XYZ file of C-alpha atoms in Angstrom:
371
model
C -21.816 6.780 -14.082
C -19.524 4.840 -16.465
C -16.667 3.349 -14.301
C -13.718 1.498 -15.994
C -11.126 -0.781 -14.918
C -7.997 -1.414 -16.428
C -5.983 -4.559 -16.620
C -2.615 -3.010 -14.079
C 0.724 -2.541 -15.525
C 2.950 -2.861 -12.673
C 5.436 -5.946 -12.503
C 3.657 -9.338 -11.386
C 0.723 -7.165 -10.234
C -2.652 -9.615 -10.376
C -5.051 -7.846 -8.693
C -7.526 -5.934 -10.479
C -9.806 -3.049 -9.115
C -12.977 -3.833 -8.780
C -14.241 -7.618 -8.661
C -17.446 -9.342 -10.133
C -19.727 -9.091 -7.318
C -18.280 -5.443 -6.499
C -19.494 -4.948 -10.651
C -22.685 -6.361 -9.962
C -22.983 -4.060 -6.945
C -22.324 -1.038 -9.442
C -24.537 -2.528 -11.469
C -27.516 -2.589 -9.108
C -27.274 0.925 -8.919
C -27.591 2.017 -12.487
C -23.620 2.283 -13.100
C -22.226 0.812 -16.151
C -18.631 -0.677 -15.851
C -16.327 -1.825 -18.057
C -13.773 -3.784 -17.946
C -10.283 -4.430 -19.489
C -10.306 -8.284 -21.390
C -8.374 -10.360 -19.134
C -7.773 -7.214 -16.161
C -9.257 -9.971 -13.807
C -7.497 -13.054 -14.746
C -4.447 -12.960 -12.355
C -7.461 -12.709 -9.294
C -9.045 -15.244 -10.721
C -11.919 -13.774 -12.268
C -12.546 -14.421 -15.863
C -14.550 -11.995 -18.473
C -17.318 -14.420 -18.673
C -17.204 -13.783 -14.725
C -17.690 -10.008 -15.390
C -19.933 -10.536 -18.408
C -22.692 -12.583 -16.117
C -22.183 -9.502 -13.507
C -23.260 -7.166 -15.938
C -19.671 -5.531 -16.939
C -18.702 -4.248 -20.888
C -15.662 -6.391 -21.516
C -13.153 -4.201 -23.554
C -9.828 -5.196 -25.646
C -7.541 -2.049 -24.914
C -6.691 0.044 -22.085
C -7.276 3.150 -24.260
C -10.788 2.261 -24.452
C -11.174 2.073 -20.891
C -9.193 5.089 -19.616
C -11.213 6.744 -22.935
C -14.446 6.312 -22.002
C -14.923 6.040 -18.354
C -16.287 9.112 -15.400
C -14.224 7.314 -13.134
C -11.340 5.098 -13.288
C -10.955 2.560 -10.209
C -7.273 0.414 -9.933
C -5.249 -0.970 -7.867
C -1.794 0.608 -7.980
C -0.838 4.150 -9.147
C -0.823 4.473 -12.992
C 2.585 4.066 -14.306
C 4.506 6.345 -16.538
C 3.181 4.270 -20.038
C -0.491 5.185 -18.651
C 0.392 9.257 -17.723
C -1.029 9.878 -21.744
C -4.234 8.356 -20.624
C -5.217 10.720 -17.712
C -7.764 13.438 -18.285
C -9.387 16.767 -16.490
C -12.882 15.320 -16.521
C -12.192 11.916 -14.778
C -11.976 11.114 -11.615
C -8.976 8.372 -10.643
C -9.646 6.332 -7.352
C -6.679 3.702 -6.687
C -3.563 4.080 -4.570
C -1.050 6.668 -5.128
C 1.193 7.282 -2.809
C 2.413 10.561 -4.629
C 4.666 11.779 -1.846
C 6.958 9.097 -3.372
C 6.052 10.093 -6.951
C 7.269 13.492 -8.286
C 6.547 12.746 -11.523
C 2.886 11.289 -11.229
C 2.409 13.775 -9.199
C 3.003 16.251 -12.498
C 1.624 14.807 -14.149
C -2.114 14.255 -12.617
C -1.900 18.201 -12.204
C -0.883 18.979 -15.675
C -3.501 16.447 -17.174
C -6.099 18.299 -14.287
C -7.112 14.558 -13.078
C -9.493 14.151 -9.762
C -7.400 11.614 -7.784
C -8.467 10.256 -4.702
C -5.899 8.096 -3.092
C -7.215 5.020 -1.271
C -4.479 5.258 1.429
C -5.330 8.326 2.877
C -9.065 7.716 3.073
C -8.967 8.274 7.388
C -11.555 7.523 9.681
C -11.851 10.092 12.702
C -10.406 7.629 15.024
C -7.189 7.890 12.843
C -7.701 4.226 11.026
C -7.189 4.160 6.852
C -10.083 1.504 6.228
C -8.576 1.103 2.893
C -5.006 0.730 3.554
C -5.545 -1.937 6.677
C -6.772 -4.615 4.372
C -3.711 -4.173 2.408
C -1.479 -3.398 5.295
C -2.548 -6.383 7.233
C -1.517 -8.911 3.864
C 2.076 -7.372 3.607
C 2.655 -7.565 7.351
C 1.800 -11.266 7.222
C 3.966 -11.722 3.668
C 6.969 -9.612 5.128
C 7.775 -12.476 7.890
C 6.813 -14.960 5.104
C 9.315 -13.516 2.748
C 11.967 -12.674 5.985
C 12.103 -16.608 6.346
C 12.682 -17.096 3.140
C 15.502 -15.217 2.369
C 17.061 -16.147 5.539
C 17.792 -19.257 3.738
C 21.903 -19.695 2.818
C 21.308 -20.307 -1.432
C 19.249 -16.448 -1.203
C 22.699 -15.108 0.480
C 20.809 -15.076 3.870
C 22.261 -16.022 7.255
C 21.430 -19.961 6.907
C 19.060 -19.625 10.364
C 16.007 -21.442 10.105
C 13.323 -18.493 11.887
C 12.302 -20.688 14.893
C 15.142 -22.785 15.211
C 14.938 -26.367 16.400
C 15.276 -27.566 19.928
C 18.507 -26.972 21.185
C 19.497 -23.548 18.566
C 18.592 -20.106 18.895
C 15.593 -18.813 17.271
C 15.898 -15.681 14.857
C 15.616 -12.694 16.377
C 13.145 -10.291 14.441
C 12.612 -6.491 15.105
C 9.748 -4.933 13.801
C 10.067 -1.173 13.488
C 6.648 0.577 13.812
C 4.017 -1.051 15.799
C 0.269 -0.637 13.695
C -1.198 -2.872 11.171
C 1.695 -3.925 9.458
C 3.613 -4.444 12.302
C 1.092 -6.040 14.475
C 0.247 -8.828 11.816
C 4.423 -9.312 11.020
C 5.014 -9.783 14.930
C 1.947 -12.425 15.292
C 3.078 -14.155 12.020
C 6.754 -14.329 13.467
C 5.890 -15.387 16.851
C 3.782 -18.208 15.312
C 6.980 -19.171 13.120
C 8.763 -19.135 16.888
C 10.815 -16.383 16.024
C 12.123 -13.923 18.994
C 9.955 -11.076 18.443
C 10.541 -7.316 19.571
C 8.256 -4.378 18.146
C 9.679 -0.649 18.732
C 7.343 2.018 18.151
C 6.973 5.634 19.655
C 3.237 5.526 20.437
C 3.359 4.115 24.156
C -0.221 3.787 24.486
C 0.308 1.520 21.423
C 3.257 -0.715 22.736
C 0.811 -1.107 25.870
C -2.030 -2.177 23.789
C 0.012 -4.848 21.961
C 1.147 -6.348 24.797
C -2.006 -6.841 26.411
C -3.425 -8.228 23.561
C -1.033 -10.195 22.507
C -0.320 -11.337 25.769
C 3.277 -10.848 25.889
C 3.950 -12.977 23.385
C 6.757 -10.548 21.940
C 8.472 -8.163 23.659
C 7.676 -3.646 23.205
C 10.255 -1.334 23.188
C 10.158 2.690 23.024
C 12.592 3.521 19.978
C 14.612 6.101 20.486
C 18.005 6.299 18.232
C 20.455 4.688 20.452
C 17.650 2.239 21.102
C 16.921 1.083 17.423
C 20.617 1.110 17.247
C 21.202 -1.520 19.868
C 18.538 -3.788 18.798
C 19.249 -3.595 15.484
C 22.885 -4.586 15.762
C 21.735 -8.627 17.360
C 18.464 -8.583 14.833
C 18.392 -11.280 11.937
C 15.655 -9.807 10.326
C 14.282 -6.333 10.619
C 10.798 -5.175 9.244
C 10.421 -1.556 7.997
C 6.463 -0.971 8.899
C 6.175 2.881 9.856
C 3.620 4.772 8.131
C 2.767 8.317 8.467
C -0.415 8.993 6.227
C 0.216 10.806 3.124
C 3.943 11.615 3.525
C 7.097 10.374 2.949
C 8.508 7.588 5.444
C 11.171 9.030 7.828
C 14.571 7.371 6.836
C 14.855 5.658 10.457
C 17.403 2.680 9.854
C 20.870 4.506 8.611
C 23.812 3.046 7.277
C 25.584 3.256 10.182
C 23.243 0.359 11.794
C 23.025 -1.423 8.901
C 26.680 -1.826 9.027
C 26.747 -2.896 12.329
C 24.621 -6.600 11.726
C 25.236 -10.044 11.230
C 26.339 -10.921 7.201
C 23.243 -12.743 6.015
C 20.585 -10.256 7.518
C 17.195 -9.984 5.765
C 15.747 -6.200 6.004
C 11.919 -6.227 4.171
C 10.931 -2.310 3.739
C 7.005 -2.397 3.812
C 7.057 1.262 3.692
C 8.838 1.475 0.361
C 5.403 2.790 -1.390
C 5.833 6.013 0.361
C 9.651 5.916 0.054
C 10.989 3.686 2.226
C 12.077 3.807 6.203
C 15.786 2.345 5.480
C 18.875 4.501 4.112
C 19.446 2.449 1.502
C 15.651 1.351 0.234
C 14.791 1.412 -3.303
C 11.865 0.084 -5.079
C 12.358 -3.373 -6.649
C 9.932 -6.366 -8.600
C 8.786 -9.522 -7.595
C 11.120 -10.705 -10.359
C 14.057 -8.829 -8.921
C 12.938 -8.465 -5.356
C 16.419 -8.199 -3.375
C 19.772 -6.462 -3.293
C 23.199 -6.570 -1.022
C 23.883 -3.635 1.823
C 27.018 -4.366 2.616
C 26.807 -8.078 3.993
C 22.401 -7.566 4.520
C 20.048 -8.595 2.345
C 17.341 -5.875 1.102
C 13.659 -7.132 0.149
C 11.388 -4.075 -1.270
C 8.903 -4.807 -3.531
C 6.684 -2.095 -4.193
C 3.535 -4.380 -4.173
C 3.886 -7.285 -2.101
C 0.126 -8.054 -1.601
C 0.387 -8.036 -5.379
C 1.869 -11.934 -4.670
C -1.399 -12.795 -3.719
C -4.070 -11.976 -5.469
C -6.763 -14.027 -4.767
C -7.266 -12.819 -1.333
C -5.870 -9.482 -2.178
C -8.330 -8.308 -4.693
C -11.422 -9.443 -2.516
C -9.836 -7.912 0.590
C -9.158 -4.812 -1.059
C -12.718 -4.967 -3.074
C -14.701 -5.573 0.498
C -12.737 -2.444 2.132
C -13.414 -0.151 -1.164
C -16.972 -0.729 -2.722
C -18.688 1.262 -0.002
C -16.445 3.982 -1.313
C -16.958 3.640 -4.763
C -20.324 3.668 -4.708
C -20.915 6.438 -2.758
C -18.592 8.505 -5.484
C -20.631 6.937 -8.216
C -23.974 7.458 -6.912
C -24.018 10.875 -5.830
C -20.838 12.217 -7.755
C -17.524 12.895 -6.149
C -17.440 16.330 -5.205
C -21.201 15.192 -3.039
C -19.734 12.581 -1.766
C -16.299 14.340 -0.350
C -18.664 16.491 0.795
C -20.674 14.431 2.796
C -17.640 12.282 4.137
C -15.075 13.750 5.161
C -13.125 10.117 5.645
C -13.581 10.060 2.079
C -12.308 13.933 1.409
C -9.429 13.259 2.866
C -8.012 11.109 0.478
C -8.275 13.906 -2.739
C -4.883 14.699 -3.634
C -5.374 16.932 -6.864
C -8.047 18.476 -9.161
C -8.215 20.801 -12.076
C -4.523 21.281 -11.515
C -4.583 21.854 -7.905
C -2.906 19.901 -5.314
C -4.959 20.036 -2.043
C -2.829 16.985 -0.233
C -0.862 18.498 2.630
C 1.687 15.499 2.269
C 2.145 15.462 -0.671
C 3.172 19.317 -1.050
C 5.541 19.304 1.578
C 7.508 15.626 -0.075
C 8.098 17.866 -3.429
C 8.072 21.576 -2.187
C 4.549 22.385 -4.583
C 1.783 24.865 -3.836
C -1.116 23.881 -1.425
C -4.771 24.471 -2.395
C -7.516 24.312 0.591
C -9.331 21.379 0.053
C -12.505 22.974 0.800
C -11.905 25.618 -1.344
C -12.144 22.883 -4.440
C -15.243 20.932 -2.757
C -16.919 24.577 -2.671
């Protein structure tokens, strides 16, 4: 199989899709790959990195998206690459269509075979390509929470553990899995006051054991995110339901009720955001004002970081891609069904449950496509 990868489009996003040794991996198997000129250079990887791996180093994107079986990125293509998607390709990056109407439209007009790397499940439930990626913007979202705290960013002025003798920050984390998890333990080692609310008791138990009480669980319930919300300095948006649209949790109404210089970082923005007033924004624009709160939701935080990004990702998703190269996707959906579960459309067809219930479209059976 010919696999391409494309330098990404998205604003200040450095990682790239597949690495050198994940190339000479490909490679190893018989694959060809080719490679955008300068796709890796923001990870760190040059073309003469590529080159001694064995990739094709290409000028244009057109080439790429032209000539490859399979397309592998990063992030979901953006509106300038729609005129390069194709019926007889397959597209494996992340998607996150329930928050995309129009990609979604447009991968079923061009008839693309996307497989979405976040809803790639295990049958215990986990997303073995979304943790690495999950676990890198839980630890950035405290990062960037202390940050903006800071009085010149229009933040509160606190300083997130305090000092001996002044109150720490106080930092609620709303949804308690990967995301969550790794913004609690990076908070707690900044000294912060940390409380995670989450619906999943089992899960609220499991955190505190592990963590040893080292933050404090609470069940969420309205009037309970309400009340801790209204004394929080920094709230973290982390919920996550796989494949669908995140449930608008933190309204105006509690927004309203906080202390002027309050930082709220929406993880879940990819799939739409879990705060009223969320909206996508840059790494060159990254905030705006609620009322007297601060908003941070970038679309791509682990985007900041590429280095450890792109081989994070690359470990979690080479298994993947060579089992789609090597035995052709519809084989391999067939014979993992972790892997069948993240196809979202082909030949037209949607067969993503989520995603037809965000934007109201007809649902195909999925194993009516796999045959």
């Amino acid at each position: 199989m010919l696999i391409g990868v494309p330098r990404e489009v998205k604003n200040n996003e450095d990682r790239v899709g597949l690495n050198a040794p994940a190339v000479h991996e490909l490679e190893r198997h018989g694959h060809e790959v080719i490679v955008q000129s300068g796709a890796g250079i923001g990870s760190g990887i040059t073309d003469e990195a590529y080159r001694a791996a064995g990739a094709e180093i290409v000028d244009g994107a057109d080439e790429v998206w032209q000539r490859a079986d399979m397309i592998v990125k990063v992030k979901e293509p953006l509106p300038e690459e729609h005129k390069f998607l194709r019926k007889d390709q397959v597209l494996f990056t992340y998607l996150h269509l329930a928050a995309d109407k129009a990609l979604t439209d447009a991968l079923l007009e061009a008839g693309t075979t996307a497989i979405a790397y976040e809803t790639v499940q295990l049958p215990d439930r986990s997303l073995p390509l979304l943790t690495p990626m999950s676990m890198i913007a839980g630890r950035l979202a405290t990062q960037v929470a202390a940050y903006h705290l800071m009085a010149p960013l229009d933040g509160s002025g606190m300083l997130m553990g305090g000092v001996p003798g002044t109150p720490a920050a106080k930092l609620l984390v709303v949804g308690g899995g990967i995301v969550g998890e790794q913004a609690a333990i990076m908070a707690y080692g900044l000294q912060a006051e940390v409380t995670v609310i989450d619906l999943n008791v089992p899960r609220l138990n499991q955190l505190a054991i592990t963590h040893h009480g080292h933050f404090r669980t609470r069940y969420s319930t309205a009037l309970d995110l309400a009340d801790e919300i209204a004394t929080a300095d920094v709230v973290i948006g982390s919920v996550l339901i796989p494949g669908k649209r995140a449930p608008k949790l933190v309204t105006d109404e509690m927004v309203r009720s906080m202390k002027p210089g309050s930082v709220l970082v929406d993880v879940a923005i990819d799939q739409g955001g879990c705060f009223e007033h969320s909206r996508p924004t840059t790494h060159d624009d990254p905030t705006f004002a609620v009322h007297d709160t601060v908003y941070y939701c970038v679309a791509n935080m682990p985007g900041s970081v590429p280095v450890t990004a792109t081989r994070a990702l690359n470990n979690a998703t080479i298994p993947y891609v060579l089992k789609l190269a090597d035995r052709g996707w519809q084989d391999a959906l067939r014979a993992d069904e972790a892997l069948a579960k993240g196809l979202h459309t082909h030949a037209g067809k949607l067969v993503h449950d989520g995603t037809a219930e965000a934007h109201g479209l007809e649902l195909t059976d999925r194993q009516e496509v796999l045959g």
